[in-house]
Amino acid sequence: MADDARPAPKRLFIETYGCQMNVYDSERMRDVLAPLGYAQTDKPDDADLVILNTCHIREKATEKVYSEIGRLRAHKERRAGEGKGMTIAIAGCVAQAEGEEIVRRAPAVDLVVGPQAYHKLPELIARAARQSGERLAAEFTPQEKFDALPVRTPDGVSAFLSIQEGCDKFCTFCVVPYTRGAEYSRPAADVLAEARVLADRGVREITLLGQNVNAYHGEGARGFADLLAAIADIEGIARIRYTTSHPIEMTDALIDLHGSEPKLMPYLHLPVQSGSDRILKAMNRKHDAAFYRDIVARLRAVRPDIALSTDFIVGFPGEREQDFEDTLQLVRDVGFASAYSFKYSPRPGTPAALMLAQVGEEAKAERLARLQALLAEQQRAFNESQIGRVLPVLVAGRGRRPGQSHGRSPYLQAVHFPDTTARDGDIVPVRILAASQNSLAGERADIAAELA
Ligand code: 5AD
Ligand code: SF4
C-alpha cells in the first residue's frame, strides 16, 4: 500500500530568534524536513528533532542559546529514559560564528548547521542518527542552498521571500558580514519563479528579505527597483514590502518607484542607527545625518503618506551626550511610525568592540529609556492620526474574540474589526475608530451601515 512508503510521523520543534531572515529560514527548514515525515509541534519536550535558529547580533541573544541548550539537554535525558530519542540541532548565526565551539562545549548538541547549509539538514540528521561523521556544516554557498531547497509551501496570505543574503558594508558594530558572508543576490528569474509559486498558492503580500535588500544586484535585473517592478507585474500579488534597507542604496529609481507603484506599500524600514555625524562616521555607515534627512524628504515628496521605521544603537563607543541629543533631534525632525532601539553590545571580532571609549552601562540604559519614550510617543501619535480614516486592510485571519477579524494596514499596523464574512486574502476598507500604541480597531466601511 502507498501508505507504507510514507515515513513514520516525527515531531519537529523550531525556536526562532532574531530577524525576519531567520523566520524565513525556519520556514524553509520546515519545508526541507516535511518529506522526511517531520510535522511541527509546539512542545519541545515532545519533539524528536529540536532546532534552535539562533541570532548573534547582540550578546544577550547569543547567551540565550547556551541556556536553552541546557534546558533541552534535560528533556533529552528524560526522553532517553523513556527509550525515545531527541536530536538537537543548532542553526542560524550563532551556529555560523561559534559552530566549532558549540560542538566542543555542548555534547548534547547533535548537529550544527549554518544559514547557508540548511539544504544539508537531511544528510546531517542521518549522520547524527548513525553517530558518525562531521557534526558541523557551515560553509558559505548561498547559490547552492537556494537551488537545493524545495518548492515553497506558504501558510497564510503574507510571505517572506529571501532575495539577498550577506553584507559587504562592514559597519563597525556588526557581526553580519562575518556570520552571513559577502553579499549574494539570487538571479531575478529564480526570485520571480518563487514569487509566482507563492501567488498561485494564495499569497497576496510578499516581503522581500535581505540583510541589505536594496543592494540587490542579481543577474537578470537592472537593480532592486527593476526587480520590484517585475514582481509588481505578477497577478495576485497585491502588496509588496522589503526589509532591511541601507540608506546609501536608496537609488533614484527606487525612490521614484515609491511614488509610482501602488503595490509598493507606503512603509519603509530604513535603519539610521544614530543622528550624530561623528558617531555615524565611527560606525562606518558611509553617510551623515543630512543624507538620511534628504532621503526621507525625497520619499515624502513622491509618497507623502509614507511611514518610516528605523533602528537605533545608543551608547556606541565615543557617544557623548551631545551625540545622543543629535539622535533625539533626528527623531523629532523625521517622525517615525515605529522603531527598534538597542544598547550597543560589543561583538567579538568587530572593530567597535576594540574602541577605547566604551560607554558605561548606566549611561546606555538612561539614553535608551529616553529614546524609547520619545519613539513610543511618536508611534502612538502615528496610530492615533489614523482615527477617522478608512484604510484598506489585508485580512489575515479571525481574531481571538468570536466575530472578529484582523489584518494589516498599508502601514503595517495590526487592525481588528468585527466581521465574519471577509475571507483571508481579501482587502477590505476599514474605518479606524480607536488606536493604541500597537494596534488599531475599526469597522468595515463598506458594510458598517448594515451592522449599525
Ligand atoms: N549592538 C547593538 N545593536 C546592534 N545591531 C547590530 N549590531 C549591534 C550591536 N553590536 C542592531 C542595529 C541593526 C539591528 C538589526 O541590530 O541597529 O540595524
Ligand atoms: Fe550589519 Fe551594517 Fe551590514 Fe546592516 S549594513 S548587516 S548593520 S554591517
Short mmCIF file of C-alpha atoms and ligand atoms in Angstrom, two decimals:
data_model
loop_
_atom_site.label_atom_id
_atom_site.label_comp_id
_atom_site.label_asym_id
_atom_site.label_seq_id
_atom_site.Cartn_x
_atom_site.Cartn_y
_atom_site.Cartn_z
CA MET A 1 0.00 0.00 0.00
CA ALA A 2 1.09 3.52 -0.77
CA ASP A 3 0.83 4.47 2.89
CA ASP A 4 3.57 2.01 3.79
CA ALA A 5 6.01 4.05 1.73
CA ARG A 6 5.38 7.14 3.80
CA PRO A 7 7.92 7.73 6.56
CA ALA A 8 6.68 7.38 10.15
CA PRO A 9 5.49 10.74 11.57
CA LYS A 10 8.09 12.52 13.63
CA ARG A 11 7.80 15.70 15.61
CA LEU A 12 9.76 18.86 14.94
CA PHE A 13 10.09 21.85 17.24
CA ILE A 14 11.76 25.01 15.89
CA GLU A 15 12.53 28.01 18.08
CA THR A 16 13.35 31.13 16.08
CA TYR A 17 15.34 34.07 17.43
CA GLY A 18 16.30 37.37 15.82
CA CYS A 19 15.33 38.86 12.49
CA GLN A 20 12.85 38.08 9.70
CA MET A 21 15.59 36.34 7.79
CA ASN A 22 15.57 33.68 10.49
CA VAL A 23 11.78 33.48 10.36
CA TYR A 24 12.08 32.80 6.62
CA ASP A 25 14.88 30.28 7.15
CA SER A 26 12.83 28.42 9.78
CA GLU A 27 10.00 28.10 7.25
CA ARG A 28 12.43 26.74 4.69
CA MET A 29 13.86 24.22 7.16
CA ARG A 30 10.30 23.03 7.81
CA ASP A 31 9.89 22.58 4.03
CA VAL A 32 13.14 20.60 3.77
CA LEU A 33 12.12 18.31 6.62
CA ALA A 34 8.47 17.70 5.66
CA PRO A 35 9.35 14.96 3.11
CA LEU A 36 11.19 13.10 5.91
CA GLY A 37 7.90 12.92 7.82
CA TYR A 38 8.51 15.76 10.29
CA ALA A 39 5.37 17.54 11.47
CA GLN A 40 5.51 20.53 13.75
CA THR A 41 4.86 20.51 17.48
CA ASP A 42 4.83 23.47 19.86
CA LYS A 43 6.21 21.48 22.77
CA PRO A 44 9.98 20.94 22.81
CA ASP A 45 9.76 18.00 25.22
CA ASP A 46 7.54 16.20 22.70
CA ALA A 47 9.94 16.59 19.81
CA ASP A 48 12.12 14.05 18.01
CA LEU A 49 14.03 16.94 16.49
CA VAL A 50 14.58 20.36 18.07
CA ILE A 51 16.12 23.18 16.06
CA LEU A 52 17.25 26.42 17.66
CA ASN A 53 17.52 29.01 14.90
CA THR A 54 19.81 31.46 16.61
CA CYS A 55 20.81 35.13 16.46
CA HIS A 56 24.30 36.51 17.06
CA ILE A 57 23.63 40.22 16.66
CA ARG A 58 23.81 41.14 20.35
CA GLU A 59 25.42 39.40 23.29
CA LYS A 60 22.10 38.73 25.05
CA ALA A 61 20.72 36.82 22.08
CA THR A 62 23.83 34.66 21.93
CA GLU A 63 23.80 33.87 25.65
CA LYS A 64 20.23 32.62 25.33
CA VAL A 65 21.42 29.81 23.08
CA TYR A 66 23.65 28.26 25.70
CA SER A 67 20.99 28.43 28.43
CA GLU A 68 18.44 26.94 26.04
CA ILE A 69 20.81 24.07 25.19
CA GLY A 70 21.00 23.33 28.94
CA ARG A 71 17.21 23.14 29.16
CA LEU A 72 16.98 20.91 26.10
CA ARG A 73 19.59 18.56 27.48
CA ALA A 74 17.26 17.85 30.42
CA HIS A 75 14.41 17.00 28.01
CA LYS A 76 16.75 14.82 26.01
CA GLU A 77 17.86 12.86 29.09
CA ARG A 78 14.28 12.38 30.25
CA ARG A 79 13.23 11.13 26.81
CA ALA A 80 16.23 8.78 26.71
CA GLY A 81 14.96 7.31 30.00
CA GLU A 82 11.66 6.58 28.22
CA GLY A 83 13.51 4.91 25.32
CA LYS A 84 12.89 7.86 22.97
CA GLY A 85 15.47 9.90 21.12
CA MET A 86 15.81 13.64 20.66
CA THR A 87 18.07 15.21 18.07
CA ILE A 88 19.22 18.72 18.97
CA ALA A 89 20.27 20.98 16.10
CA ILE A 90 21.69 24.50 16.35
CA ALA A 91 21.11 26.63 13.27
CA GLY A 92 21.43 30.33 12.42
CA CYS A 93 24.11 32.90 13.04
CA VAL A 94 25.49 31.56 16.33
CA ALA A 95 25.95 28.21 14.56
CA GLN A 96 27.89 30.01 11.85
CA ALA A 97 30.00 32.14 14.17
CA GLU A 98 30.62 29.72 17.03
CA GLY A 99 29.90 26.33 15.46
CA GLU A 100 33.15 24.69 16.44
CA GLU A 101 32.86 25.97 19.98
CA ILE A 102 29.31 24.60 20.27
CA VAL A 103 30.44 21.20 19.00
CA ARG A 104 33.22 21.22 21.61
CA ARG A 105 31.29 22.66 24.54
CA ALA A 106 27.88 21.04 24.15
CA PRO A 107 27.93 17.28 23.59
CA ALA A 108 24.11 17.21 23.85
CA VAL A 109 24.03 19.04 20.50
CA ASP A 110 23.84 16.52 17.66
CA LEU A 111 24.39 18.87 14.77
CA VAL A 112 25.28 22.45 13.97
CA VAL A 113 24.17 23.98 10.70
CA GLY A 114 24.99 27.45 9.36
CA PRO A 115 22.48 29.59 7.41
CA GLN A 116 23.95 28.57 4.04
CA ALA A 117 23.72 24.84 4.65
CA TYR A 118 20.06 24.19 5.53
CA HIS A 119 19.56 22.06 2.44
CA LYS A 120 22.00 19.60 4.03
CA LEU A 121 19.78 19.01 7.07
CA PRO A 122 18.52 15.56 5.94
CA GLU A 123 22.10 14.36 5.46
CA LEU A 124 23.20 15.82 8.80
CA ILE A 125 20.28 14.21 10.61
CA ALA A 126 21.12 10.83 9.06
CA ARG A 127 24.73 11.24 10.16
CA ALA A 128 23.62 12.17 13.68
CA ALA A 129 21.45 9.02 13.82
CA ARG A 130 24.45 6.89 12.83
CA GLN A 131 26.59 8.91 15.26
CA SER A 132 29.25 9.15 12.61
CA GLY A 133 30.78 11.93 10.55
CA GLU A 134 31.12 15.65 10.95
CA ARG A 135 28.51 17.37 13.19
CA LEU A 136 29.10 20.80 11.70
CA ALA A 137 28.06 22.23 8.31
CA ALA A 138 28.80 25.92 7.99
CA GLU A 139 30.18 26.65 4.54
CA PHE A 140 29.19 29.76 2.54
CA THR A 141 27.35 28.50 -0.53
CA PRO A 142 24.20 30.62 -0.85
CA GLN A 143 23.59 29.76 -4.52
CA GLU A 144 23.78 26.02 -3.81
CA LYS A 145 21.38 26.40 -0.90
CA PHE A 146 18.74 28.30 -2.85
CA ASP A 147 18.97 25.84 -5.75
CA ALA A 148 18.60 22.82 -3.47
CA LEU A 149 15.64 23.99 -1.37
CA PRO A 150 12.26 22.50 -2.30
CA VAL A 151 9.21 24.36 -3.62
CA ARG A 152 7.57 26.64 -1.06
CA THR A 153 4.53 25.71 1.00
CA PRO A 154 3.35 29.06 2.36
CA ASP A 155 0.82 29.24 5.15
CA GLY A 156 -1.20 32.43 5.11
CA VAL A 157 -1.68 35.40 2.85
CA SER A 158 1.64 37.09 3.58
CA ALA A 159 5.02 35.51 2.89
CA PHE A 160 8.67 36.36 3.13
CA LEU A 161 10.86 35.85 0.09
CA SER A 162 14.62 35.95 0.58
CA ILE A 163 16.38 37.59 -2.39
CA GLN A 164 19.74 38.62 -1.00
CA GLU A 165 21.98 37.48 1.80
CA GLY A 166 25.09 38.74 3.43
CA CYS A 167 26.65 42.16 3.68
CA ASP A 168 29.80 43.93 2.49
CA LYS A 169 29.17 47.17 4.34
CA PHE A 170 31.15 46.36 7.50
CA CYS A 171 29.51 48.70 9.96
CA THR A 172 31.99 48.62 12.81
CA PHE A 173 29.48 47.25 15.36
CA CYS A 174 28.03 44.45 13.29
CA VAL A 175 28.74 40.71 13.06
CA VAL A 176 26.61 40.12 9.96
CA PRO A 177 29.43 40.44 7.38
CA TYR A 178 31.22 37.69 9.32
CA THR A 179 28.24 35.40 10.03
CA ARG A 180 26.36 35.73 6.75
CA GLY A 181 29.31 36.39 4.46
CA ALA A 182 29.62 38.63 1.42
CA GLU A 183 26.57 39.98 -0.39
CA TYR A 184 24.92 37.45 -2.62
CA SER A 185 21.89 38.20 -4.79
CA ARG A 186 19.70 35.46 -6.26
CA PRO A 187 19.09 35.57 -10.01
CA ALA A 188 15.91 37.51 -10.86
CA ALA A 189 14.41 34.52 -12.69
CA ASP A 190 14.60 32.40 -9.51
CA VAL A 191 13.07 35.15 -7.37
CA LEU A 192 10.22 35.68 -9.85
CA ALA A 193 9.56 31.94 -10.12
CA GLU A 194 9.28 31.70 -6.33
CA ALA A 195 7.01 34.77 -6.21
CA ARG A 196 4.72 33.17 -8.84
CA VAL A 197 4.50 29.95 -6.82
CA LEU A 198 3.55 32.00 -3.75
CA ALA A 199 0.90 33.91 -5.74
CA ASP A 200 -0.53 30.64 -7.11
CA ARG A 201 -0.81 29.35 -3.56
CA GLY A 202 -2.87 32.29 -2.34
CA VAL A 203 -0.21 34.68 -1.10
CA ARG A 204 -1.26 38.32 -1.61
CA GLU A 205 1.57 40.12 0.13
CA ILE A 206 5.27 39.47 -0.35
CA THR A 207 8.01 40.90 1.82
CA LEU A 208 11.37 40.70 0.09
CA LEU A 209 14.15 39.94 2.52
CA GLY A 210 17.85 40.58 2.63
CA GLN A 211 20.41 41.92 5.09
CA ASN A 212 20.91 44.71 2.56
CA VAL A 213 17.89 44.05 0.43
CA ASN A 214 18.12 47.24 -1.63
CA ALA A 215 21.72 46.43 -2.55
CA TYR A 216 20.22 43.61 -4.66
CA HIS A 217 22.19 43.15 -7.88
CA GLY A 218 21.03 39.75 -9.11
CA GLU A 219 21.54 38.54 -12.64
CA GLY A 220 18.65 39.38 -14.97
CA ALA A 221 17.51 42.60 -13.30
CA ARG A 222 18.83 46.15 -13.51
CA GLY A 223 19.00 46.52 -9.76
CA PHE A 224 16.47 46.31 -6.95
CA ALA A 225 13.86 48.75 -8.31
CA ASP A 226 13.73 46.73 -11.54
CA LEU A 227 13.13 43.51 -9.61
CA LEU A 228 10.37 45.16 -7.56
CA ALA A 229 8.65 46.35 -10.73
CA ALA A 230 8.76 42.81 -12.18
CA ILE A 231 7.23 41.37 -9.00
CA ALA A 232 4.52 44.04 -9.11
CA ASP A 233 3.54 42.67 -12.55
CA ILE A 234 2.56 39.32 -11.03
CA GLU A 235 -1.19 39.00 -10.89
CA GLY A 236 -2.50 38.06 -7.45
CA ILE A 237 0.28 39.86 -5.60
CA ALA A 238 -1.41 42.95 -4.18
CA ARG A 239 1.20 44.22 -1.76
CA ILE A 240 4.98 44.34 -1.76
CA ARG A 241 7.30 45.25 1.09
CA TYR A 242 11.03 44.89 1.63
CA THR A 243 13.43 44.85 4.53
CA THR A 244 16.16 45.66 5.62
CA SER A 245 17.49 48.58 3.63
CA HIS A 246 20.62 50.67 3.78
CA PRO A 247 20.28 54.44 3.19
CA ILE A 248 23.13 54.58 0.67
CA GLU A 249 21.31 52.06 -1.55
CA MET A 250 18.15 54.18 -1.87
CA THR A 251 18.61 54.89 -5.59
CA ASP A 252 16.60 57.48 -7.55
CA ALA A 253 14.82 54.64 -9.33
CA LEU A 254 13.78 53.07 -6.01
CA ILE A 255 12.59 56.36 -4.54
CA ASP A 256 10.62 57.09 -7.73
CA LEU A 257 9.01 53.65 -7.60
CA HIS A 258 7.58 54.52 -4.18
CA GLY A 259 5.69 57.29 -5.95
CA SER A 260 4.55 55.33 -9.00
CA GLU A 261 3.92 51.73 -7.94
CA PRO A 262 0.73 51.36 -5.90
CA LYS A 263 1.56 47.77 -4.90
CA LEU A 264 4.65 49.04 -3.08
CA MET A 265 3.35 49.70 0.43
CA PRO A 266 3.89 53.16 1.97
CA TYR A 267 6.01 51.87 4.81
CA LEU A 268 9.78 51.62 4.87
CA HIS A 269 12.19 50.25 7.44
CA LEU A 270 15.33 52.30 6.93
CA PRO A 271 17.88 51.94 9.75
CA VAL A 272 19.79 55.10 10.63
CA GLN A 273 21.48 53.93 13.89
CA SER A 274 22.41 57.44 15.08
CA GLY A 275 21.68 61.11 14.41
CA SER A 276 25.27 62.21 15.11
CA ASP A 277 27.69 62.64 12.21
CA ARG A 278 30.65 61.82 14.45
CA ILE A 279 29.08 58.54 15.51
CA LEU A 280 27.83 57.65 12.02
CA LYS A 281 31.42 58.04 10.82
CA ALA A 282 32.80 55.88 13.63
CA MET A 283 30.14 53.31 12.78
CA ASN A 284 31.29 53.33 9.13
CA ARG A 285 27.74 53.92 7.96
CA LYS A 286 29.04 55.80 4.89
CA HIS A 287 26.57 58.70 5.15
CA ASP A 288 25.74 61.55 7.51
CA ALA A 289 22.51 62.66 9.15
CA ALA A 290 21.76 65.25 6.44
CA PHE A 291 21.89 62.49 3.80
CA TYR A 292 19.30 60.50 5.73
CA ARG A 293 17.04 63.53 6.17
CA ASP A 294 17.31 64.19 2.43
CA ILE A 295 16.22 60.63 1.52
CA VAL A 296 13.23 60.96 3.82
CA ALA A 297 12.30 64.30 2.23
CA ARG A 298 12.55 62.81 -1.27
CA LEU A 299 10.46 59.78 -0.32
CA ARG A 300 7.81 62.05 1.19
CA ALA A 301 7.84 64.24 -1.91
CA VAL A 302 6.81 61.27 -4.08
CA ARG A 303 4.70 59.45 -1.46
CA PRO A 304 3.52 61.95 1.16
CA ASP A 305 1.91 59.34 3.43
CA ILE A 306 4.95 57.03 3.62
CA ALA A 307 5.52 55.79 7.18
CA LEU A 308 9.08 55.27 8.34
CA SER A 309 10.61 52.81 10.70
CA THR A 310 14.23 52.60 11.79
CA ASP A 311 16.87 51.10 14.07
CA PHE A 312 18.99 52.93 16.63
CA ILE A 313 22.01 51.96 18.65
CA VAL A 314 22.65 54.03 21.78
CA GLY A 315 25.92 54.11 23.68
CA PHE A 316 28.15 53.33 20.71
CA PRO A 317 31.81 53.83 21.76
CA GLY A 318 32.62 57.53 21.99
CA GLU A 319 28.97 58.65 22.09
CA ARG A 320 28.72 61.81 24.18
CA GLU A 321 25.59 63.49 25.50
CA GLN A 322 25.63 65.89 22.52
CA ASP A 323 25.75 63.00 20.04
CA PHE A 324 22.77 61.45 21.74
CA GLU A 325 20.95 64.81 21.64
CA ASP A 326 21.58 64.80 17.86
CA THR A 327 19.86 61.41 17.70
CA LEU A 328 16.84 62.74 19.60
CA GLN A 329 16.73 65.73 17.26
CA LEU A 330 16.74 63.48 14.21
CA VAL A 331 13.82 61.54 15.68
CA ARG A 332 11.90 64.78 16.28
CA ASP A 333 12.65 66.03 12.75
CA VAL A 334 11.81 62.82 10.87
CA GLY A 335 8.93 61.41 12.93
CA PHE A 336 8.90 57.60 12.96
CA ALA A 337 5.86 55.34 12.84
CA SER A 338 7.85 52.64 14.63
CA ALA A 339 11.44 51.90 15.58
CA TYR A 340 13.74 49.40 17.22
CA SER A 341 16.41 50.66 19.56
CA PHE A 342 19.22 48.84 21.29
CA LYS A 343 22.05 49.43 23.68
CA TYR A 344 25.37 48.96 21.92
CA SER A 345 26.65 45.45 22.55
CA PRO A 346 30.35 44.76 21.83
CA ARG A 347 30.64 41.76 19.50
CA PRO A 348 33.75 39.62 19.23
CA GLY A 349 35.77 40.27 16.09
CA THR A 350 34.19 43.64 15.23
CA PRO A 351 36.26 46.88 15.21
CA ALA A 352 33.94 48.78 17.58
CA ALA A 353 34.46 46.18 20.30
CA LEU A 354 38.11 47.27 20.43
CA MET A 355 37.41 51.01 20.55
CA LEU A 356 38.66 52.58 23.74
CA ALA A 357 35.86 54.95 24.71
CA GLN A 358 33.25 52.35 25.63
CA VAL A 359 30.15 53.92 27.19
CA GLY A 360 29.12 52.81 30.68
CA GLU A 361 26.11 50.60 31.21
CA GLU A 362 24.28 53.25 33.23
CA ALA A 363 24.54 55.91 30.51
CA LYS A 364 23.43 53.39 27.91
CA ALA A 365 20.37 52.41 29.93
CA GLU A 366 19.44 56.00 30.65
CA ARG A 367 19.75 57.08 26.98
CA LEU A 368 17.82 54.04 25.78
CA ALA A 369 14.96 54.87 28.14
CA ARG A 370 14.83 58.50 26.92
CA LEU A 371 14.94 57.47 23.28
CA GLN A 372 12.32 54.78 23.69
CA ALA A 373 9.96 57.16 25.48
CA LEU A 374 10.16 59.57 22.52
CA LEU A 375 9.74 56.76 19.97
CA ALA A 376 6.76 55.29 21.83
CA GLU A 377 5.12 58.71 21.86
CA GLN A 378 5.64 59.05 18.10
CA GLN A 379 4.28 55.57 17.46
CA ARG A 380 1.14 56.30 19.47
CA ALA A 381 0.69 59.66 17.72
CA PHE A 382 1.08 57.99 14.33
CA ASN A 383 -1.52 55.35 15.18
CA GLU A 384 -3.90 57.96 16.56
CA SER A 385 -3.56 60.00 13.37
CA GLN A 386 -5.33 57.14 11.56
CA ILE A 387 -8.56 57.57 13.57
CA GLY A 388 -11.36 58.58 11.21
CA ARG A 389 -9.53 57.35 8.09
CA VAL A 390 -10.68 54.40 6.01
CA LEU A 391 -7.75 52.04 5.43
CA PRO A 392 -7.55 49.06 3.08
CA VAL A 393 -6.86 46.08 5.34
CA LEU A 394 -5.44 42.79 4.10
CA VAL A 395 -7.43 40.20 6.05
CA ALA A 396 -5.21 37.56 7.63
CA GLY A 397 -7.48 35.61 9.98
CA ARG A 398 -10.06 35.60 12.71
CA GLY A 399 -9.45 37.45 15.93
CA ARG A 400 -9.28 35.79 19.32
CA ARG A 401 -12.76 37.04 20.17
CA PRO A 402 -15.64 35.48 18.22
CA GLY A 403 -16.90 37.57 15.32
CA GLN A 404 -13.59 39.45 14.99
CA SER A 405 -11.25 39.54 12.01
CA HIS A 406 -7.81 41.00 11.80
CA GLY A 407 -5.30 42.10 9.21
CA ARG A 408 -2.71 44.72 8.34
CA SER A 409 -2.99 48.30 7.18
CA PRO A 410 -0.73 49.60 4.38
CA TYR A 411 1.45 50.99 7.19
CA LEU A 412 1.86 47.51 8.70
CA GLN A 413 -0.37 48.25 11.69
CA ALA A 414 -2.42 45.37 13.09
CA VAL A 415 -6.11 46.18 12.61
CA HIS A 416 -9.01 44.42 14.39
CA PHE A 417 -12.63 44.76 13.34
CA PRO A 418 -15.93 42.93 13.86
CA ASP A 419 -16.59 40.79 10.80
CA THR A 420 -17.41 37.23 9.90
CA THR A 421 -17.74 37.47 6.13
CA ALA A 422 -14.29 38.54 4.95
CA ARG A 423 -12.02 35.76 3.80
CA ASP A 424 -8.28 35.63 4.34
CA GLY A 425 -6.59 37.47 1.50
CA ASP A 426 -9.48 39.92 0.94
CA ILE A 427 -8.59 43.58 1.10
CA VAL A 428 -11.45 45.39 2.83
CA PRO A 429 -11.97 49.05 3.74
CA VAL A 430 -11.94 49.57 7.49
CA ARG A 431 -12.85 52.85 9.19
CA ILE A 432 -10.46 53.33 12.11
CA LEU A 433 -12.24 54.14 15.37
CA ALA A 434 -9.58 53.61 18.02
CA ALA A 435 -5.82 53.33 18.31
CA SER A 436 -3.31 52.10 20.85
CA GLN A 437 0.46 52.01 20.65
CA ASN A 438 0.43 48.59 18.98
CA SER A 439 -2.81 48.25 17.05
CA LEU A 440 -5.90 49.82 15.54
CA ALA A 441 -9.57 48.93 15.89
CA GLY A 442 -12.32 49.80 13.43
CA GLU A 443 -15.35 48.70 11.46
CA ARG A 444 -15.91 47.64 7.85
CA ALA A 445 -16.58 50.88 5.98
CA ASP A 446 -18.44 49.04 3.18
CA ILE A 447 -20.88 47.18 5.45
CA ALA A 448 -20.87 49.36 8.57
CA ALA A 449 -24.35 50.68 7.77
CA GLU A 450 -25.77 47.16 7.80
CA LEU A 451 -24.14 46.34 11.14
CA ALA A 452 -25.45 49.50 12.81
N1 5AD B 1 24.87 46.19 19.35
C1 5AD B 1 23.61 46.69 19.39
N2 5AD B 1 22.78 46.66 18.35
C2 5AD B 1 23.24 46.12 17.19
N3 5AD B 1 22.66 45.99 15.99
C3 5AD B 1 23.53 45.38 15.17
N4 5AD B 1 24.68 45.14 15.81
C4 5AD B 1 24.52 45.60 17.08
C5 5AD B 1 25.37 45.65 18.21
N5 5AD B 1 26.62 45.17 18.19
C6 5AD B 1 21.33 46.49 15.69
C7 5AD B 1 21.35 47.53 14.57
C8 5AD B 1 20.80 46.79 13.41
C9 5AD B 1 19.83 45.83 14.07
C10 5AD B 1 19.42 44.67 13.26
O1 5AD B 1 20.52 45.41 15.22
O2 5AD B 1 20.50 48.60 14.94
O3 5AD B 1 20.15 47.63 12.46
FE1 SF4 B 2 25.40 44.96 9.72
FE2 SF4 B 2 25.84 47.37 8.63
FE3 SF4 B 2 25.65 45.21 7.05
FE4 SF4 B 2 23.47 46.15 8.27
S1 SF4 B 2 24.69 47.25 6.74
S2 SF4 B 2 24.10 43.98 8.14
S3 SF4 B 2 24.29 46.86 10.23
S4 SF4 B 2 27.25 45.60 8.57
#
